[in-house]
mmCIF file of C-alpha atoms and ligand atoms in Angstrom:
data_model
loop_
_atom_site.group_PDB
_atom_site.id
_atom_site.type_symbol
_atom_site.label_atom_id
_atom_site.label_comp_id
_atom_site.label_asym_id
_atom_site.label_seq_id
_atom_site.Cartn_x
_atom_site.Cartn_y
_atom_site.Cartn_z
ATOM 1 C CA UNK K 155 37.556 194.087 10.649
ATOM 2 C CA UNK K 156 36.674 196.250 13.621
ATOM 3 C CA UNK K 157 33.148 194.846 13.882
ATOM 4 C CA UNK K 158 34.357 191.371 14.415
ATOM 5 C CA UNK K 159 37.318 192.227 16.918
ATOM 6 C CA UNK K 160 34.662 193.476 18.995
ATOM 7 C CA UNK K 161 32.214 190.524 18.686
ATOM 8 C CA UNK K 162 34.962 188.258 19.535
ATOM 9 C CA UNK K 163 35.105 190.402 22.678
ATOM 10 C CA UNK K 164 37.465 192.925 22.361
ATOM 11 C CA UNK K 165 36.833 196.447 23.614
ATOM 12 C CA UNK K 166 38.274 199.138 20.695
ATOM 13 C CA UNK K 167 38.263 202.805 21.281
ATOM 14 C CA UNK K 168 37.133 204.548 18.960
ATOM 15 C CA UNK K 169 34.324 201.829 18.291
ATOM 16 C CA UNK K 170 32.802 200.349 15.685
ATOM 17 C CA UNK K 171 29.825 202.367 13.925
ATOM 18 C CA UNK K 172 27.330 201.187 11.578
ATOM 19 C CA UNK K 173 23.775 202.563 11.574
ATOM 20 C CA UNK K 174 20.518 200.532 11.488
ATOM 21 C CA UNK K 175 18.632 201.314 8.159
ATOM 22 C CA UNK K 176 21.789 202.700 6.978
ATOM 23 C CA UNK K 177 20.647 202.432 3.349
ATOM 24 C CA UNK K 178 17.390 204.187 2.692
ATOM 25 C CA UNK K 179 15.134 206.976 2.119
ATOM 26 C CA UNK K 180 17.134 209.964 4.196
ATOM 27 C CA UNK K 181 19.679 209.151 1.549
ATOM 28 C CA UNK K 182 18.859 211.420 -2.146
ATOM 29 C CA UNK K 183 21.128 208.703 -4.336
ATOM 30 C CA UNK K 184 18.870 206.125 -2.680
ATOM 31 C CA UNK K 185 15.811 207.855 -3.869
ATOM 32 C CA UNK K 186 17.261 208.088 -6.910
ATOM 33 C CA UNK K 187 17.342 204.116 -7.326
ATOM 34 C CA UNK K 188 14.201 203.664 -5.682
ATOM 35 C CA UNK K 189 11.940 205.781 -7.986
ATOM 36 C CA UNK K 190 12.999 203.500 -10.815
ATOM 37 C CA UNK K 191 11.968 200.437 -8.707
ATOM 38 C CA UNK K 192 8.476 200.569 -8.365
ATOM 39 C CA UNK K 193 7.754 197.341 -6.869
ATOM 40 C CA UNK K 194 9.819 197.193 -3.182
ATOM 41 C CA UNK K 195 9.877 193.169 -3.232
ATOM 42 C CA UNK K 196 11.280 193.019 -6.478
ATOM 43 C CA UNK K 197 13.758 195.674 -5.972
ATOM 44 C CA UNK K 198 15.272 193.729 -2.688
ATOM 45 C CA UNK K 199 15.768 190.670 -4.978
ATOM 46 C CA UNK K 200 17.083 192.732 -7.716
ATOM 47 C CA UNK K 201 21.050 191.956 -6.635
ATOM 48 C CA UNK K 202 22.250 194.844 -8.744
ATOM 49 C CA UNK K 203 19.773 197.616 -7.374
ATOM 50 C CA UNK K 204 20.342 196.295 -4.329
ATOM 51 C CA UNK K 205 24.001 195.911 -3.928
ATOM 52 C CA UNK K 206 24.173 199.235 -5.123
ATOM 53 C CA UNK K 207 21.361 201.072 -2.323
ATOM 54 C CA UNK K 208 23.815 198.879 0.257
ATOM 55 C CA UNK K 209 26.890 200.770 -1.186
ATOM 56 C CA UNK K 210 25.868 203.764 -1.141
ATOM 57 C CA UNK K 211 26.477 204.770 2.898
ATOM 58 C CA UNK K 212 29.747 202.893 2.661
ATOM 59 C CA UNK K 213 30.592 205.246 0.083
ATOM 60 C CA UNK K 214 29.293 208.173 1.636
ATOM 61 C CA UNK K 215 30.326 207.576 5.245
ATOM 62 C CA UNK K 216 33.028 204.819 5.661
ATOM 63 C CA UNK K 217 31.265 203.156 7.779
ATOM 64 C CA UNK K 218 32.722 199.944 10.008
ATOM 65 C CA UNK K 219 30.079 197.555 8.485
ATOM 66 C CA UNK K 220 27.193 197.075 5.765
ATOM 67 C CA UNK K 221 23.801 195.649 6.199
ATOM 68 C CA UNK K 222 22.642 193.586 2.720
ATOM 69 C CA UNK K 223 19.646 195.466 1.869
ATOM 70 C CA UNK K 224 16.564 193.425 1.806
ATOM 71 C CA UNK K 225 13.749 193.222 4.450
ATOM 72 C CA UNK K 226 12.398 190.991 6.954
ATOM 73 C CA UNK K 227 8.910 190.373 5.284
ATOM 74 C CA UNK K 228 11.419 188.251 2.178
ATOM 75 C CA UNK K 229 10.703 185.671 4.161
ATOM 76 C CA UNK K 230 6.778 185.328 4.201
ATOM 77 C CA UNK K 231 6.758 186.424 0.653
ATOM 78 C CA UNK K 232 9.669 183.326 -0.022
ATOM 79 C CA UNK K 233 7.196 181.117 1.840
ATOM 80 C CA UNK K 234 4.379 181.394 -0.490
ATOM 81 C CA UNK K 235 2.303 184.587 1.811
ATOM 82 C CA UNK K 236 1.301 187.702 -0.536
ATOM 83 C CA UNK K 237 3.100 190.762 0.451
ATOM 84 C CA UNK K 238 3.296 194.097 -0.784
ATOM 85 C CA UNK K 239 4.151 197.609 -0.278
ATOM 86 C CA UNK K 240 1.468 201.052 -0.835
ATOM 87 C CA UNK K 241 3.248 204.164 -1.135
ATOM 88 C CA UNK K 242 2.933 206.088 2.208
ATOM 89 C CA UNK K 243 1.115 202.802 4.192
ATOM 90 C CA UNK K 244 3.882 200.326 5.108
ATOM 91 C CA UNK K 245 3.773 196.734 4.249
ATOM 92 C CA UNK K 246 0.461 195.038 3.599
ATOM 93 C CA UNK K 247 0.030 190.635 3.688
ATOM 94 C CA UNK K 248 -2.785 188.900 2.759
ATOM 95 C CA UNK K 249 -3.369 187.926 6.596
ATOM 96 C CA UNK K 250 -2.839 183.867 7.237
ATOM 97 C CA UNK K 251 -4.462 182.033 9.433
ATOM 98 C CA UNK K 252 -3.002 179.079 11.511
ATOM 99 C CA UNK K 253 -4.778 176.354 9.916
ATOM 100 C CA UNK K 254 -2.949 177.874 6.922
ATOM 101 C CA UNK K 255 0.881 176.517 7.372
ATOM 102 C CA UNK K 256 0.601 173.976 5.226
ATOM 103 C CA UNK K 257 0.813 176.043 2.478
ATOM 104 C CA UNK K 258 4.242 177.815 3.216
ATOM 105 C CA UNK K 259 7.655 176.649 1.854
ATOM 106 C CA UNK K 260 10.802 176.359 3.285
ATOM 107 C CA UNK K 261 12.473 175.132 0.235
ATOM 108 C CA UNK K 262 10.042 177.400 -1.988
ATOM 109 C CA UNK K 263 11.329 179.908 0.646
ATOM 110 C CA UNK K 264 15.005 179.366 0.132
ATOM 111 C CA UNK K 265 14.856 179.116 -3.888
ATOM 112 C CA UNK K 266 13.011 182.195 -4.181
ATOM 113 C CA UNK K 267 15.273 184.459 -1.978
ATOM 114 C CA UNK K 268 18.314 183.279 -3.932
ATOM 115 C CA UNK K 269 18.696 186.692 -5.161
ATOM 116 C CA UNK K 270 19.819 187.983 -1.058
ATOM 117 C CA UNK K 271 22.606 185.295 -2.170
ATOM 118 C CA UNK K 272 23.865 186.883 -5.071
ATOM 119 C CA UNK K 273 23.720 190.516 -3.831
ATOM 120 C CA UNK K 274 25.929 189.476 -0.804
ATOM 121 C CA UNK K 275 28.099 188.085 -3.208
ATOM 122 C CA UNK K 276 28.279 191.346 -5.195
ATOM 123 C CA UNK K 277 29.016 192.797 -1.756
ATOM 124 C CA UNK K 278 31.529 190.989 -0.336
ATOM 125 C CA UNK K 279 33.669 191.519 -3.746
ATOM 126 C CA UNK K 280 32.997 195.206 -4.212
ATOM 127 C CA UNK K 281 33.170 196.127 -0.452
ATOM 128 C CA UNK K 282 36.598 197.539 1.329
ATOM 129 C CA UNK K 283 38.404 194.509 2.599
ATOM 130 C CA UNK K 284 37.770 196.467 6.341
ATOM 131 C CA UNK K 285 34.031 196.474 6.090
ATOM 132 C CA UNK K 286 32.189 193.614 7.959
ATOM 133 C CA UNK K 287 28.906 192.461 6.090
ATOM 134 C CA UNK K 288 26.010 191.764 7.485
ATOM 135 C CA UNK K 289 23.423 189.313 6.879
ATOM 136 C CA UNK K 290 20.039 189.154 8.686
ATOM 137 C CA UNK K 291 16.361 188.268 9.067
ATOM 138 C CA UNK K 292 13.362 188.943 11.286
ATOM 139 C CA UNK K 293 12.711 187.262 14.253
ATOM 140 C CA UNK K 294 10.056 184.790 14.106
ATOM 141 C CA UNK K 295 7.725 186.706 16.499
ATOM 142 C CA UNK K 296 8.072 189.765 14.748
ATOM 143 C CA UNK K 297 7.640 188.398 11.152
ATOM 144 C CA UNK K 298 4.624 186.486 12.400
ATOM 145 C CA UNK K 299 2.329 189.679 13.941
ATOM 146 C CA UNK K 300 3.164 191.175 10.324
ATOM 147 C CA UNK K 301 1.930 187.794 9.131
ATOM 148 C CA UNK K 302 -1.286 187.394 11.413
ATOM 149 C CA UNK K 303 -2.194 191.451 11.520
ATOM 150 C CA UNK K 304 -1.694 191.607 7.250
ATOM 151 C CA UNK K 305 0.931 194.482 8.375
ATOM 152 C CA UNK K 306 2.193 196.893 10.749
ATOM 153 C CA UNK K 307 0.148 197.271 14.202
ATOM 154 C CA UNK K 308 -0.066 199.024 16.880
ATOM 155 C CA UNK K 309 0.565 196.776 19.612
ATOM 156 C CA UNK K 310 0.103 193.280 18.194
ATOM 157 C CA UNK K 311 -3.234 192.291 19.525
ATOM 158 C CA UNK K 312 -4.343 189.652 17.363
ATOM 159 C CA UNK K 313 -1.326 188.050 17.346
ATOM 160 C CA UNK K 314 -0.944 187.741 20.861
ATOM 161 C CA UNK K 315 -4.583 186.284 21.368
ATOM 162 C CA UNK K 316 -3.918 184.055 19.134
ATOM 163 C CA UNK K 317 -1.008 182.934 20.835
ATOM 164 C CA UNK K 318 -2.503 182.239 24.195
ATOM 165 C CA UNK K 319 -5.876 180.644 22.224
ATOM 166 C CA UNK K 320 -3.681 178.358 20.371
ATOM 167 C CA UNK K 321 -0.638 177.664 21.789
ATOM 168 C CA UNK K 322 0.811 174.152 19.795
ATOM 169 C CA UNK K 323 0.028 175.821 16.272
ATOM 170 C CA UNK K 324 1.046 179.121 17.454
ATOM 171 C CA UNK K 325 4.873 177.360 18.233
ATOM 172 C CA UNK K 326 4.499 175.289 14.932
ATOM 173 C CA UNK K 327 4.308 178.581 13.295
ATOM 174 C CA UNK K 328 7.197 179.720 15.293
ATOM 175 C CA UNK K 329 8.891 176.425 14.675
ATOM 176 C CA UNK K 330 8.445 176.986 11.289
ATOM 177 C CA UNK K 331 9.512 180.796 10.969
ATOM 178 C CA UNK K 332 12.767 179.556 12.802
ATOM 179 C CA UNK K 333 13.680 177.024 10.499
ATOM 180 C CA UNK K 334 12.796 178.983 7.692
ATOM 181 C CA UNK K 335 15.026 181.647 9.248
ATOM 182 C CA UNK K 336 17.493 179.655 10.177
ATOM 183 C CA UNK K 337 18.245 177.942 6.541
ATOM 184 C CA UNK K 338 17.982 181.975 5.127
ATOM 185 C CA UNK K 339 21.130 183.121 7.651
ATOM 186 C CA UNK K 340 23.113 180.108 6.684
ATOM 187 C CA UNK K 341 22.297 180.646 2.945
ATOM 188 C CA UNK K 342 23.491 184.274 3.812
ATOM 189 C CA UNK K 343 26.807 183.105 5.585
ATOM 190 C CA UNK K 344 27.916 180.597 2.656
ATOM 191 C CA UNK K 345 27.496 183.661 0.297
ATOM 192 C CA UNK K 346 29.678 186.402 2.059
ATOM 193 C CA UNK K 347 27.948 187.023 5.076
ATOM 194 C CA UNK K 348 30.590 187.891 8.128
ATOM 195 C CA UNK K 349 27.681 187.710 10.898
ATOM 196 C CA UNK K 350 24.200 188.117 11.073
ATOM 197 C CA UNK K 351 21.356 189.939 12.578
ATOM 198 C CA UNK K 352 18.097 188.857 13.954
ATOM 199 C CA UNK K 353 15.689 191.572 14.330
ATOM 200 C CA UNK K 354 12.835 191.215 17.085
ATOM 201 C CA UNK K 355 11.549 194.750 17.037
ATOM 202 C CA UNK K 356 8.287 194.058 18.360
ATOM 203 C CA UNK K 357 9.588 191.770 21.477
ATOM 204 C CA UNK K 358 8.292 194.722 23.247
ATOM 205 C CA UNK K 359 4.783 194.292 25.660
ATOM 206 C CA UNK K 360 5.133 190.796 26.226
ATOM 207 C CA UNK K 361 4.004 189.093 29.481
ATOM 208 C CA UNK K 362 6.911 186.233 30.481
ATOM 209 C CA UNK K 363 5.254 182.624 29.074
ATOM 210 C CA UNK K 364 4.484 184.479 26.288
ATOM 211 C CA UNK K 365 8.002 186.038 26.055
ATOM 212 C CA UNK K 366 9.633 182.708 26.493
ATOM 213 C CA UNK K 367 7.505 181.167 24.377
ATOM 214 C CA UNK K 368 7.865 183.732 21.054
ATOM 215 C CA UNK K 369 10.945 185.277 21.296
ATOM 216 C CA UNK K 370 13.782 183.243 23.409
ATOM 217 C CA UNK K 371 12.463 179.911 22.097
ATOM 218 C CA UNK K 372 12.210 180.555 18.490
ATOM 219 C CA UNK K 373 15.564 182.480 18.976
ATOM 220 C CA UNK K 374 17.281 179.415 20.645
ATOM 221 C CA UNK K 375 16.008 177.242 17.878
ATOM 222 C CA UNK K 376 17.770 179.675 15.171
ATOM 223 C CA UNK K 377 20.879 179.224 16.835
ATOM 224 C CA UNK K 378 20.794 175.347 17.418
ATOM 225 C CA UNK K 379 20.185 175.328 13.515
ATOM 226 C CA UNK K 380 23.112 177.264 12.720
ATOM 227 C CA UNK K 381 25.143 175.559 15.019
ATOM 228 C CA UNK K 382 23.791 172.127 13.014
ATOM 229 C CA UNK K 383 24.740 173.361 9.999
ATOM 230 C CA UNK K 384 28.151 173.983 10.872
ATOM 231 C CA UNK K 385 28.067 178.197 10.562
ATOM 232 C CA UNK K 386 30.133 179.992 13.198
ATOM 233 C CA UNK K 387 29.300 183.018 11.965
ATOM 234 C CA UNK K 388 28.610 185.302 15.369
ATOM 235 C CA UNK K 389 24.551 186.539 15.687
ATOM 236 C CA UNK K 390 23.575 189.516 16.862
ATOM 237 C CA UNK K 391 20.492 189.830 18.629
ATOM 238 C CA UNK K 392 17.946 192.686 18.679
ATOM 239 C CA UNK K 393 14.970 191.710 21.174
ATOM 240 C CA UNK K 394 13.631 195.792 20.734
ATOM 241 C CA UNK K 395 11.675 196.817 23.849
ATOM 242 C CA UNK K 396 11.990 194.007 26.492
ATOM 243 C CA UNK K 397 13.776 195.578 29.339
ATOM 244 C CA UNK K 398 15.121 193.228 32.189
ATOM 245 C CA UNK K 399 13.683 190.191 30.108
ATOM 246 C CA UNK K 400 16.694 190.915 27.866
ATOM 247 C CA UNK K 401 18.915 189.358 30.391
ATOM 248 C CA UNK K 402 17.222 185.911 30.063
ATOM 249 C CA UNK K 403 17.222 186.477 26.217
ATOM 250 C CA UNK K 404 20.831 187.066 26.410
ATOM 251 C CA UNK K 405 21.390 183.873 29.034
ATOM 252 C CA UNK K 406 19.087 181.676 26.893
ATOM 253 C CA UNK K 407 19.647 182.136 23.329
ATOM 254 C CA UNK K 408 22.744 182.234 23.106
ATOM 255 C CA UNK K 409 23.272 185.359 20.743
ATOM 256 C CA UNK K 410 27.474 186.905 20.700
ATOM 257 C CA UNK K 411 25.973 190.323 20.885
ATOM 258 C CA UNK K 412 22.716 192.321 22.474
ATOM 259 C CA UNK K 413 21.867 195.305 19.932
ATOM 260 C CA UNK K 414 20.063 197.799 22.691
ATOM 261 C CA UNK K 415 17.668 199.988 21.583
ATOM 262 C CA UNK K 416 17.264 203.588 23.531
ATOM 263 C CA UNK K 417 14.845 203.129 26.038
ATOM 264 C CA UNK K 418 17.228 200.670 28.052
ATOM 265 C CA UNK K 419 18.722 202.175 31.278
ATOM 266 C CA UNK K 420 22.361 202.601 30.402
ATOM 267 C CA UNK K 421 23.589 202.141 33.798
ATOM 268 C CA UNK K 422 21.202 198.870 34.834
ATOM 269 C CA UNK K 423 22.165 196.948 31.354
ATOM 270 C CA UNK K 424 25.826 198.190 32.628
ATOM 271 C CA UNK K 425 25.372 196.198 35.459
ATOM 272 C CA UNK K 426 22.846 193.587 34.754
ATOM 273 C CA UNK K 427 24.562 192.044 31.189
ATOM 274 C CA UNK K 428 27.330 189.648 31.464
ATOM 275 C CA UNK K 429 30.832 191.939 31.247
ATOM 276 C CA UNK K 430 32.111 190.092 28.481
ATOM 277 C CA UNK K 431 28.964 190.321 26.314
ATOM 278 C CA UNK K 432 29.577 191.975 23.388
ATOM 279 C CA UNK K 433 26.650 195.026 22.986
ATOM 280 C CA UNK K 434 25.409 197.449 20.428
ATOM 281 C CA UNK K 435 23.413 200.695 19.599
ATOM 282 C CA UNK K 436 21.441 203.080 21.799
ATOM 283 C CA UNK K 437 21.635 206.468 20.496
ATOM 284 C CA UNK K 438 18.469 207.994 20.029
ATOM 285 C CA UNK K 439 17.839 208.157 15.825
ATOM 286 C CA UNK K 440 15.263 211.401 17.202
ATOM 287 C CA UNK K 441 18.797 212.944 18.548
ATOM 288 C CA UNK K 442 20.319 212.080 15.420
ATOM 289 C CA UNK K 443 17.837 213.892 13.908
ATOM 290 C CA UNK K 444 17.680 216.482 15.813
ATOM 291 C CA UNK K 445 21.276 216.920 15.352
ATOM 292 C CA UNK K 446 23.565 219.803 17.281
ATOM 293 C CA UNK K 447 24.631 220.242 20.730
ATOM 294 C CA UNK K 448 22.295 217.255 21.941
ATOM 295 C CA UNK K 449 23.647 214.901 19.456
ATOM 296 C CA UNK K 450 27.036 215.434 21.178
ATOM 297 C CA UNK K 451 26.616 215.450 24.041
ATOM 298 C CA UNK K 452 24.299 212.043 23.348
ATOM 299 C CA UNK K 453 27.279 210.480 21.556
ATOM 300 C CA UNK K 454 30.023 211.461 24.404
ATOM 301 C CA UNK K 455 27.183 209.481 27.413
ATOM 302 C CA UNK K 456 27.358 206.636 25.329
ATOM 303 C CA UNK K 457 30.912 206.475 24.242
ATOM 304 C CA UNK K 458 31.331 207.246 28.484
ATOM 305 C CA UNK K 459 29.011 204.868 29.091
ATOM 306 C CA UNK K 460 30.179 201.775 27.349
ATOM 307 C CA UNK K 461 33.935 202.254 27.034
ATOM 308 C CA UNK K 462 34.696 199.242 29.162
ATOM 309 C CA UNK K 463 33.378 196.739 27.265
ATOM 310 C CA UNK K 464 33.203 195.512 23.798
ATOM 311 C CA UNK K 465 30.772 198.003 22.419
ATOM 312 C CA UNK K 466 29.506 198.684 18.693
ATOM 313 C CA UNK K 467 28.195 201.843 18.134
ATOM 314 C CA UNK K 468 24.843 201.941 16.738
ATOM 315 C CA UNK K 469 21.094 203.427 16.918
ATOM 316 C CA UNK K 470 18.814 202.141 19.101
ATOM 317 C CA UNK K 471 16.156 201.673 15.785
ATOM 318 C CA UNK K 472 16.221 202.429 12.064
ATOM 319 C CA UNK K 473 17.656 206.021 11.254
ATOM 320 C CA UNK K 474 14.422 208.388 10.970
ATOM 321 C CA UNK K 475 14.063 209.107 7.044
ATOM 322 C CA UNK K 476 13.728 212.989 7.335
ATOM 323 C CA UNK K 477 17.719 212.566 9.173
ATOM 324 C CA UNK K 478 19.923 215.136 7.513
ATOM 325 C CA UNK K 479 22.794 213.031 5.837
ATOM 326 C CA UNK K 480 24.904 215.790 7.872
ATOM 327 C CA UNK K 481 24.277 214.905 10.890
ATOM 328 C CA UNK K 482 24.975 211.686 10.103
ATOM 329 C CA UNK K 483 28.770 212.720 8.971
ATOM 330 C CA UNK K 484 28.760 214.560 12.313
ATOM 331 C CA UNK K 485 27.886 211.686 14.503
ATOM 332 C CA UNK K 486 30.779 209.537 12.395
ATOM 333 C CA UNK K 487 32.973 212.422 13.236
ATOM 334 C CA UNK K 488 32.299 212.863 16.865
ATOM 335 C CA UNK K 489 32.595 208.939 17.044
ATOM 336 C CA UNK K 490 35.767 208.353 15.956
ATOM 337 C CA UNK K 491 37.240 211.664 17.282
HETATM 338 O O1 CP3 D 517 20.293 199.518 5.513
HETATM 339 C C1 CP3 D 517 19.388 198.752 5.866
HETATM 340 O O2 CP3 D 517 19.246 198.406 7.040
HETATM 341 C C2 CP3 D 517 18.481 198.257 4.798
HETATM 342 C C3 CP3 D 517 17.929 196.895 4.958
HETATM 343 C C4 CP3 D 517 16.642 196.822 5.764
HETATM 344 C C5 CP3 D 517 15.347 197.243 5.312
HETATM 345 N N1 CP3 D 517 14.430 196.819 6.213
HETATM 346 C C6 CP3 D 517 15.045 197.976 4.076
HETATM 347 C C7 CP3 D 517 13.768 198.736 3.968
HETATM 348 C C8 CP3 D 517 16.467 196.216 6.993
HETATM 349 C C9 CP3 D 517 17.540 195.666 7.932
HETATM 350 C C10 CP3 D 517 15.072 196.197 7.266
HETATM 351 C C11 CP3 D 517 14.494 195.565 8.454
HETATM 352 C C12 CP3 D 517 13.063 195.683 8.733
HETATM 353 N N2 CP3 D 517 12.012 195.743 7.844
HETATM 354 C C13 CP3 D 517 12.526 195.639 10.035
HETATM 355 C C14 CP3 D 517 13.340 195.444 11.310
HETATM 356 C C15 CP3 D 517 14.078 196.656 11.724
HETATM 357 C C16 CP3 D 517 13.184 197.761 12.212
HETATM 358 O O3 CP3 D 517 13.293 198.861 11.668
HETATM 359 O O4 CP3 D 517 12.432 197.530 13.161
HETATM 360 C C17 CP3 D 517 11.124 195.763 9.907
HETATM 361 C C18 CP3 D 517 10.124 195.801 11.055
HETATM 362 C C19 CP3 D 517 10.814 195.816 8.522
HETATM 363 C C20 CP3 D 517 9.476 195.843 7.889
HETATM 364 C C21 CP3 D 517 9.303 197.050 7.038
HETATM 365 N N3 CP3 D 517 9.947 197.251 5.829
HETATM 366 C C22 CP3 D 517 8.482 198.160 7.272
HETATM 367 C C23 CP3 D 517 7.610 198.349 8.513
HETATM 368 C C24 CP3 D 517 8.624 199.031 6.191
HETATM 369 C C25 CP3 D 517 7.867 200.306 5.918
HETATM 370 C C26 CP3 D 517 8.186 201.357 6.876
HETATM 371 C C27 CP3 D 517 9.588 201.889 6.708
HETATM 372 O O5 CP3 D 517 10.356 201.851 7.683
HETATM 373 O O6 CP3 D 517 9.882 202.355 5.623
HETATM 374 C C28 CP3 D 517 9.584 198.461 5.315
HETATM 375 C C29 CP3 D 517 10.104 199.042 4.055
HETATM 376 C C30 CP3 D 517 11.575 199.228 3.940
HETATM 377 N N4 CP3 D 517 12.508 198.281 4.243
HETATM 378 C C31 CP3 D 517 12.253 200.371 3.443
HETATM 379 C C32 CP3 D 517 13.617 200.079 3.447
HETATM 380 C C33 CP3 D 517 14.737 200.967 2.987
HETATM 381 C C34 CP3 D 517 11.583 201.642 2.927
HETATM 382 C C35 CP3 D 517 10.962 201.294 1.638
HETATM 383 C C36 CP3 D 517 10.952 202.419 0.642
HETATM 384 O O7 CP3 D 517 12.003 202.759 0.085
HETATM 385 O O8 CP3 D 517 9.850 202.900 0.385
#
């Protein structure tokens, strides 16, 4: 498996490619599935819908590796939160409060999201024997400002007050998320996964302590776990937004690969990364969707850019859902000359 040549640290040319939010909306056969599954929760832990919407860009594209589909709000719905999803508004919780946390499950957690077990096991049988599978989860910061703001925000306010207001049940939270996390990825690896994701996307607009304290710690404590329990399995991390802090994330956590997102300077994570750390991502998904003469010459920078090292190629955030499924052929194309 290319993927997992390159997260052992070797550099490939052509690279790897696998797209984040590979399976979803800008895909018609996905639509398809998804207007007979009303209710988005229960379709992730349907494992035959669901194995089948993770299919479907393997099918299409060929692509290096496949991403179980699922989400990263399983979690707080596995540890007893309400979640839900309104057409057109994004995910909505019924907001906790930190005097709450006595009423979430790990083990509830881990029986209910049993399902993400069997769909990986669907997976791993049906897939190519080429195609690396991917577990993941949220990061415990991000899952926690859906889980504090009842849903999406716009930069995480309430969250981060109540961080600084209440620091020791702000970390047991985080403690808890971790753990919770933690036992989810190792469930994931003893059913098929090859390696797993962790997905901060809202590490963004953090001050340092706070940085340290939310997203490196919680991360670190995800890996310890896993190392505990005995899974090798290599993590990628995906701290989305946080600039030079990234190099402390990288240094401190411990994660086998950095997925980049587009706003990091090529050139200074060039230099400023460790040369044997294993990275991922940074094409533009507006380029992709934009498509054309600027998608090429997007794809040839970053191919330039990173063909030194061990390099996965990969957006910088989920594919757009308006993308033309072309373009996304083209990119493949272009990638692998
Ligand atoms: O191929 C894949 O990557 C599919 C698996 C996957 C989904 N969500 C399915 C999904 C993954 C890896 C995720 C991660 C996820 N979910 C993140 C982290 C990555 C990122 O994009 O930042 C976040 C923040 C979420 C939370 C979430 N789930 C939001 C904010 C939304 C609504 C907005 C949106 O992007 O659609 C979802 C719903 C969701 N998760 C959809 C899919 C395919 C769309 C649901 C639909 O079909 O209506």
């Amino acid at each position: 498996m290319k993927l997992m040549r390159v997260l052992e640290g070797q550099t490939l040319s052509p690279p790897p490619i696998w797209l984040m939010r590979q399976a979803g909306r800008y895909l018609p056969e996905y639509r398809e599935v998804r207007a007979k599954q009303p209710d988005f929760i229960n379709f992730c832990l349907n494992p035959e819908a669901a194995a089948e919407v993770t299919f479907q860009p393997i099918r299409r594209y060929g692509l290096d590796a496949s991403i179980v589909f699922a989400d990263i709000l399983l979690i707080p719905h596995g540890l007893g939160q309400k979640v839900w999803f309104e057409k057109g508004e994004g995910p909505k919780l019924e907001p906790i409060g930190l005097e709450d946390l006595n009423t979430l499950s790990i083990e509830r957690s881990r029986e209910v999201l049993q399902p993400v077990m069997e769909t990986l096991k669907i997976l791993r049988s049906g897939l190519p024997e080429e195609t690396a599978l991917i577990g993941f989860c949220g990061a415990p910061w991000t899952v926690a400002t859906y889980m504090i703001e009842g849903g999406g925000s716009k930069d995480r306010f309430k969250a981060r007050s109540l961080a600084w207001a209440e620091p020791d049940k702000f970390d047991a939270l985080m403690d808890l998320l971790a753990d919770a996390s933690a036992a989810y990825l190792a469930d994931q690896v003893r059913a098929g996964a090859d390696v797993v994701k962790i997905f901060d996307s809202w590490a963004d607009g953090l001050p340092d302590p706070l940085f340290d304290r939310v997203v490196i710690r919680p991360t670190r404590r995800i890996m310890e776990r896993l190392k505990a329990d005995g899974v090798t399995a290599p993590v990628i991390g995906f701290p989305k937004g946080s600039g030079p802090q990234m190099v402390r994330y990288a240094e401190q956590t411990g994660v086998n690969c950095l997925s980049l997102d587009h706003g990091v300077d090529t050139a200074w994570a060039a230099s400023a990364l460790p040369k044997t750390l294993p990275v991922q991502g940074q094409l533009d998904p507006a380029v992709l969707h934009a498509g054309g003469a600027a998608l090429d010459l997007e794809i040839d920078r970053l191919l330039s850019a990173w063909a030194d090292r061990p390099y996965v190629f990969n957006l910088g955030h989920g594919i757009h859902l308006d993308t033309p499924p072309e373009n996304v052929t083209r990119l493949i194309e272009r990638v692998r000359g």
